[in-house]
XYZ file of C-alpha atoms in Angstrom:
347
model
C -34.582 45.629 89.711
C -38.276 46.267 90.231
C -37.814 45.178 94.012
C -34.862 47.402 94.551
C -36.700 50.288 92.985
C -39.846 49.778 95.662
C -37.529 49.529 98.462
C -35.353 52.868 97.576
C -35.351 55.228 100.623
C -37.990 57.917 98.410
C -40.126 54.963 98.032
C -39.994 53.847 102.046
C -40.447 57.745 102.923
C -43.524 58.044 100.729
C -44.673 54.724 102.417
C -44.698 56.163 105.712
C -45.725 59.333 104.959
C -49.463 57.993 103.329
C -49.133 55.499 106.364
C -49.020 58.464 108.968
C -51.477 60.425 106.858
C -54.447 57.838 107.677
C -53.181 57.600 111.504
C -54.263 60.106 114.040
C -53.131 61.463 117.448
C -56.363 59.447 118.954
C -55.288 55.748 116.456
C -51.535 54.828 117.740
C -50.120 51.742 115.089
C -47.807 49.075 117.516
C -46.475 46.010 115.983
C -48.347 42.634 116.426
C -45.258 40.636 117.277
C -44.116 37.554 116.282
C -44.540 37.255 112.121
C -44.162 33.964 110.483
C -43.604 33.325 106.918
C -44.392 30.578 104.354
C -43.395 31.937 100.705
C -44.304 30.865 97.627
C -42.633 28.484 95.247
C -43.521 30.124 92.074
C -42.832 33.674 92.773
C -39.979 32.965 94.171
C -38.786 36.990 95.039
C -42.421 38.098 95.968
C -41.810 37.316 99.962
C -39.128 39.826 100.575
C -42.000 42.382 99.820
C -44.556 41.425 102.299
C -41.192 40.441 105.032
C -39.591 44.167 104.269
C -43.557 45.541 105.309
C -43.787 43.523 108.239
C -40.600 44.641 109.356
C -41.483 48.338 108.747
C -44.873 48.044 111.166
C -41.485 46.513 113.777
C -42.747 43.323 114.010
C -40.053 40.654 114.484
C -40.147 38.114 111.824
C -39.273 34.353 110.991
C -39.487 33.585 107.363
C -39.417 29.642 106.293
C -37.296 28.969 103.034
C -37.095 26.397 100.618
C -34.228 23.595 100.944
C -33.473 24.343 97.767
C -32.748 28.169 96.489
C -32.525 29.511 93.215
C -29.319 31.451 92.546
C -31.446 34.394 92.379
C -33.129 33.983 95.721
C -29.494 33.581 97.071
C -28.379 36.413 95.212
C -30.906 38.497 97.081
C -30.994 37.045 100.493
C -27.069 37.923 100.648
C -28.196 41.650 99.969
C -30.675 41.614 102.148
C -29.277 40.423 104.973
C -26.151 42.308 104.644
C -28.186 45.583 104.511
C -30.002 44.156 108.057
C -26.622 43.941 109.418
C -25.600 47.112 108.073
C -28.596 48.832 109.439
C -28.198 46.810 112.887
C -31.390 45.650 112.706
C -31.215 41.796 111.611
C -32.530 40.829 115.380
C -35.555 42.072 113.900
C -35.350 38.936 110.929
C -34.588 34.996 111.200
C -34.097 32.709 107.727
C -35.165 29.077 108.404
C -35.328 25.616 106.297
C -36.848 22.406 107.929
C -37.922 19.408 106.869
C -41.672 19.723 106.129
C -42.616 16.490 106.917
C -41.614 17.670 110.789
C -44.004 19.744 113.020
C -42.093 22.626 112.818
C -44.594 24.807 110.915
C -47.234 23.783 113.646
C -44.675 24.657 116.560
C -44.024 28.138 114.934
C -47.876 28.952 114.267
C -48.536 28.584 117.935
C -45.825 31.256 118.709
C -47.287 33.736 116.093
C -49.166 36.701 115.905
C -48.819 36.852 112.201
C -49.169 34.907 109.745
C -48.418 35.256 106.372
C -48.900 32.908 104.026
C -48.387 32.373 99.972
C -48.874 29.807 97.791
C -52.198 27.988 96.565
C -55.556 27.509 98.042
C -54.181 24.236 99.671
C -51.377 25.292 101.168
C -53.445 28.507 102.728
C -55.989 26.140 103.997
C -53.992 23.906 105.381
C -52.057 25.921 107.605
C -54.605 28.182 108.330
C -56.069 25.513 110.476
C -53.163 24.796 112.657
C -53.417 26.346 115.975
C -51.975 30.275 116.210
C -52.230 32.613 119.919
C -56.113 33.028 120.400
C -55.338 36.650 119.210
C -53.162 35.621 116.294
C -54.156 36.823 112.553
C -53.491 34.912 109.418
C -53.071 36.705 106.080
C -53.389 34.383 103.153
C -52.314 34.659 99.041
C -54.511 31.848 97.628
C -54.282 30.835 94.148
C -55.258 33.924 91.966
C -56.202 35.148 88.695
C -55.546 38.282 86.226
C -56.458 39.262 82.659
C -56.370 42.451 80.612
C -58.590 44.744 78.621
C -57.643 46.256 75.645
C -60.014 49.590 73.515
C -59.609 48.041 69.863
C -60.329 51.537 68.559
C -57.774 53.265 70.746
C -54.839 50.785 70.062
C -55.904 50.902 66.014
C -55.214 54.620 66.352
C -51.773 54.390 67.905
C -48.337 54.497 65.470
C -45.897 52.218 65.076
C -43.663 53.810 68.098
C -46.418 53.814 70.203
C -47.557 50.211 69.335
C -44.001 48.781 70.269
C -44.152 50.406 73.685
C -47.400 49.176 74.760
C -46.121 45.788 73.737
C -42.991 46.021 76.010
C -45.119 47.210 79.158
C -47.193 43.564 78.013
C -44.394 41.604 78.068
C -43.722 42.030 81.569
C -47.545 41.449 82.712
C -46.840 37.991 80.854
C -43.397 36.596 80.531
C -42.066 37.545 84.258
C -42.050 34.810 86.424
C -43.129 32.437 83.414
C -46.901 33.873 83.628
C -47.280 31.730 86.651
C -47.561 34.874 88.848
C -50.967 35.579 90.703
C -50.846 39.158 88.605
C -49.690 37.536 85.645
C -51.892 38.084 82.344
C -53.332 35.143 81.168
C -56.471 36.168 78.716
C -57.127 39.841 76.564
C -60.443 41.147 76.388
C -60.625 43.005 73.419
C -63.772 45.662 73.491
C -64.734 46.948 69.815
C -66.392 46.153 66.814
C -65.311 42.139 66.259
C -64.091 42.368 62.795
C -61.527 44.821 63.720
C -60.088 42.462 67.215
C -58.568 39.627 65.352
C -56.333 41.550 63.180
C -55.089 44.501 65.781
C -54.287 41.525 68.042
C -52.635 39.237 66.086
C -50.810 42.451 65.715
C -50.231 42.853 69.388
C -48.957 39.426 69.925
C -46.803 39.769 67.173
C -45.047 42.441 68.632
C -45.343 41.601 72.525
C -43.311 38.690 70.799
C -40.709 40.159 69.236
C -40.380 42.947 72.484
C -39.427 39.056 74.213
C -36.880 38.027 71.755
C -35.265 41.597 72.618
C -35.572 41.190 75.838
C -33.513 37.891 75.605
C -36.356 35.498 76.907
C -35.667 31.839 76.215
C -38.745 29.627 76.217
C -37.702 26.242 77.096
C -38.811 23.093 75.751
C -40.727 21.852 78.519
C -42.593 25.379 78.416
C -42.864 25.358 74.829
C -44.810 21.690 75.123
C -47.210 22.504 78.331
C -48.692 25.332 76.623
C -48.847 23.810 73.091
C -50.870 21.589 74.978
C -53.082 23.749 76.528
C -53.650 25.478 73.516
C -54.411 21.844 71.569
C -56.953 21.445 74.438
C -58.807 24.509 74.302
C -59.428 24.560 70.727
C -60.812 21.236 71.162
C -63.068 22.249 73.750
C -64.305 25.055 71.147
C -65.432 27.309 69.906
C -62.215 28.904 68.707
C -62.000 30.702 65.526
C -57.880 31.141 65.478
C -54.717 29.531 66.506
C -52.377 31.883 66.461
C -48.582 30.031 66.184
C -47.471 32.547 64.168
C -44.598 32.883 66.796
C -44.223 30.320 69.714
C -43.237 32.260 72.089
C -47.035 33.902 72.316
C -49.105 32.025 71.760
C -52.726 33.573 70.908
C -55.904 31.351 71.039
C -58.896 33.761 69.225
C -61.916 32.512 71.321
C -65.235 33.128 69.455
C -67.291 33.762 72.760
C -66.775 34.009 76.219
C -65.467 31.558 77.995
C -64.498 30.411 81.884
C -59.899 30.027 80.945
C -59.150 30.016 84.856
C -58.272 25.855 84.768
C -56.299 25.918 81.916
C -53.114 27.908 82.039
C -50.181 26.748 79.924
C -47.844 29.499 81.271
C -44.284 30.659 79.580
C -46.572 32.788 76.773
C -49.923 32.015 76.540
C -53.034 33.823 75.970
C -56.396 33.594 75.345
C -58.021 36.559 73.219
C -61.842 37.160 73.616
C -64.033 39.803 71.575
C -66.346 42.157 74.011
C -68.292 44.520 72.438
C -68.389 46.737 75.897
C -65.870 46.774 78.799
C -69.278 46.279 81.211
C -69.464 42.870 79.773
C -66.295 42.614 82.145
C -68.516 42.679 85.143
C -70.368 39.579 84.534
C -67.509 37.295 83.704
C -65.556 38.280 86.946
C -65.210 35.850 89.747
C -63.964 35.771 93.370
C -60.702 34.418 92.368
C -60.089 37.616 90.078
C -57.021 39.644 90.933
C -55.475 41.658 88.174
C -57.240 44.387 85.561
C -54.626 45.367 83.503
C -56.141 48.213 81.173
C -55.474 49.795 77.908
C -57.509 52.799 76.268
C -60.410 53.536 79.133
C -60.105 56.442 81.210
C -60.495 56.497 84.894
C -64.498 56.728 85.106
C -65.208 54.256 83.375
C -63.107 52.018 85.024
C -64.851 53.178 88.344
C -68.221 52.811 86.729
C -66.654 48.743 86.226
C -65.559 48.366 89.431
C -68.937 49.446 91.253
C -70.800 47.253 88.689
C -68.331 44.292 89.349
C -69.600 44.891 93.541
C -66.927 43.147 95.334
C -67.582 40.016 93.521
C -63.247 40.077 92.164
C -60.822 41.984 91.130
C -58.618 43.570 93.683
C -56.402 45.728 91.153
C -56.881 47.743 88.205
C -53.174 49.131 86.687
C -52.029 50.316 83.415
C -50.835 46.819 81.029
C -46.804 46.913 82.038
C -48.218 47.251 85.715
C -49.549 43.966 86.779
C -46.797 42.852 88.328
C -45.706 46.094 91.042
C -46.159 45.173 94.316
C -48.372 47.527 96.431
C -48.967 47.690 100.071
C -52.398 47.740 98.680
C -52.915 43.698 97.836
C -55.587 41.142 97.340
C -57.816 44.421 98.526
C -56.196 44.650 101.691
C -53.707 47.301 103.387
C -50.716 45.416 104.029
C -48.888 48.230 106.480
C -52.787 48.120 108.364
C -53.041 43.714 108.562
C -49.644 43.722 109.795
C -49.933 46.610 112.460
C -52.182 46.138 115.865
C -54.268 49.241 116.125
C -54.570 51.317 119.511
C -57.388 53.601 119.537
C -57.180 56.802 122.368
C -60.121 58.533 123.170
């Protein structure tokens, strides 16, 4: 649903029209060429995103499935492709499995001009250092990292209707793709006085759990055990004040300082909560890795105040909570429609 609502016509128009609006009569955008894809395995709709941008800057494009599909991925290629058809335009797109113990994926990087590549910091690496054309460009999705930021003092002022809402919008920054999403939320930062955090979030998760339930999410019993675990092991590696199991399907570990969460993720409804008593505090536990600032209760200033004080040193996106998971041509702080275009300069 969310994919079919970025790729309505409104939504392409707009695209091109901010696309055109940063490209003048002297800075002519051509295609690079030859784009070649390597999706991930844990996101497993993400790629159509980057493929349908490529396609817009009229590159032609080769995109490498898995063997094995998920009836959704199915679901979609068949509606994708038949709108390529329909549009007579699926010379411009080619779906491909191999073997990848076969040196397919070198033969294909040495015919590319593009390269786009998802999945973890190995898999980036690795193929990163095959051989592409000398003027060949690679555009990598490492492994990544996101986290909200809630004002304690805003959400304690919010009614019950209001509460419920805010909880919904969270459920999608976490449940959606299991929390194993580079956008997904894994820890809240809560910013306010510290006797007043525990309480409004237990509060939170109890409701961001109950918004899941209605939403008809089943947590598996694998799921269920992984992040159990994780849980089991961070309260071992202390100091936590709370356990939250109130509800299993969120689990909420109440940390009683900062702490580095990045290596432990139990996915499928997890979180670690964490007491800041300002949202600057933000700036010195970011890390290169960062992605994802989903936000509750600051207005825009200070969140630009934030981001100059963070310098470059993480965090790519700041959105609304209910927002960490929209794709943008904006990603991992670069301009998709730009990386995928060759620029021509007149003068």
């Amino acid at each position: 649903m969310a994919l079919g609502f970025w790729l309505r016509p409104a939504a392409i128009a707009e695209q091109e029209r901010s696309f055109e609006a940063n490209t003048s009569s002297k800075l002519v955008a051509t295609p690079r060429g030859l784009a070649f894809h390597l999706p991930p395995t844990n996101v497993e709709t993400i790629f159509i995103y980057s493929l349908a941008l490529s396609m817009l800057c009229g590159n032609v494009n080769i995109c490498r499935l898995p063997s094995q599909l998920s009836e959704t991925t199915r679901i979609l290629l068949k509606h994708f492709v038949e709108a390529l058809v329909g549009g007579d335009v699926d010379g411009m797109c080619l779906f491909v499995t191999y073997d990848l113990q076969t040196n397919v994926t070198a033969e294909l990087s040495k015919l590319s001009d593009l390269r786009i590549i998802w999945g973890g910091d190995a898999k980036v690496q690795s193929i990163s250092t095959l051989p592409q054309k000398p003027r060949g460009v690679t555009v990598g999705f490492p492994d990544r990292y996101s986290y909200s930021v809630l004002n304690a003092a805003t959400y304690g002022l919010l009614d019950e209707k209001a509460r419920n809402a805010l909880a919904s919008a969270a459920y999608n920054d976490i449940f959606l793709f299991d929390q194993m999403g580079c956008s997904s939320t894994q820890v809240q930062y809560w910013v306010g006085k510290k006797e007043q955090v525990t309480p409004l979030a237990r509060d939170f998760t109890a409701r961001i759990s109950i918004a899941a339930a209605s939403k008809g999410y089943e947590m598996g019993m694998a799921g269920a055990a992984t992040k159990l675990t994780q849980a089991m092991g961070q309260v071992l590696d202390g100091p936590v004040g709370l356990l939250d199991t109130t509800d299993m399907i969120l689990i909420g570990v109440h940390h009683e300082q900062p702490r580095d969460l990045r290596d432990s993720r139990g996915g499928a409804g997890m979180v670690g909560i964490i007491h800041l008593n300002s949202v600057m505090e933000l700036a010195e536990l970011v890390q290169e890795r960062d992605q994802t600032l989903a936000t509750f209760g600051f207005d825009v200033e200070t969140l630009h105040e934030l981001a100059i004080k963070i310098n470059g040193r993480g965090i790519d996106r700041m959105v609304p909570i209910g927002q960490a998971l929209q794709f943008d041509r904006i990603w991992d702080g670069q301009d998709l429609l730009r990386s995928f275009s060759r620029l021509v300069t007149i003068s």
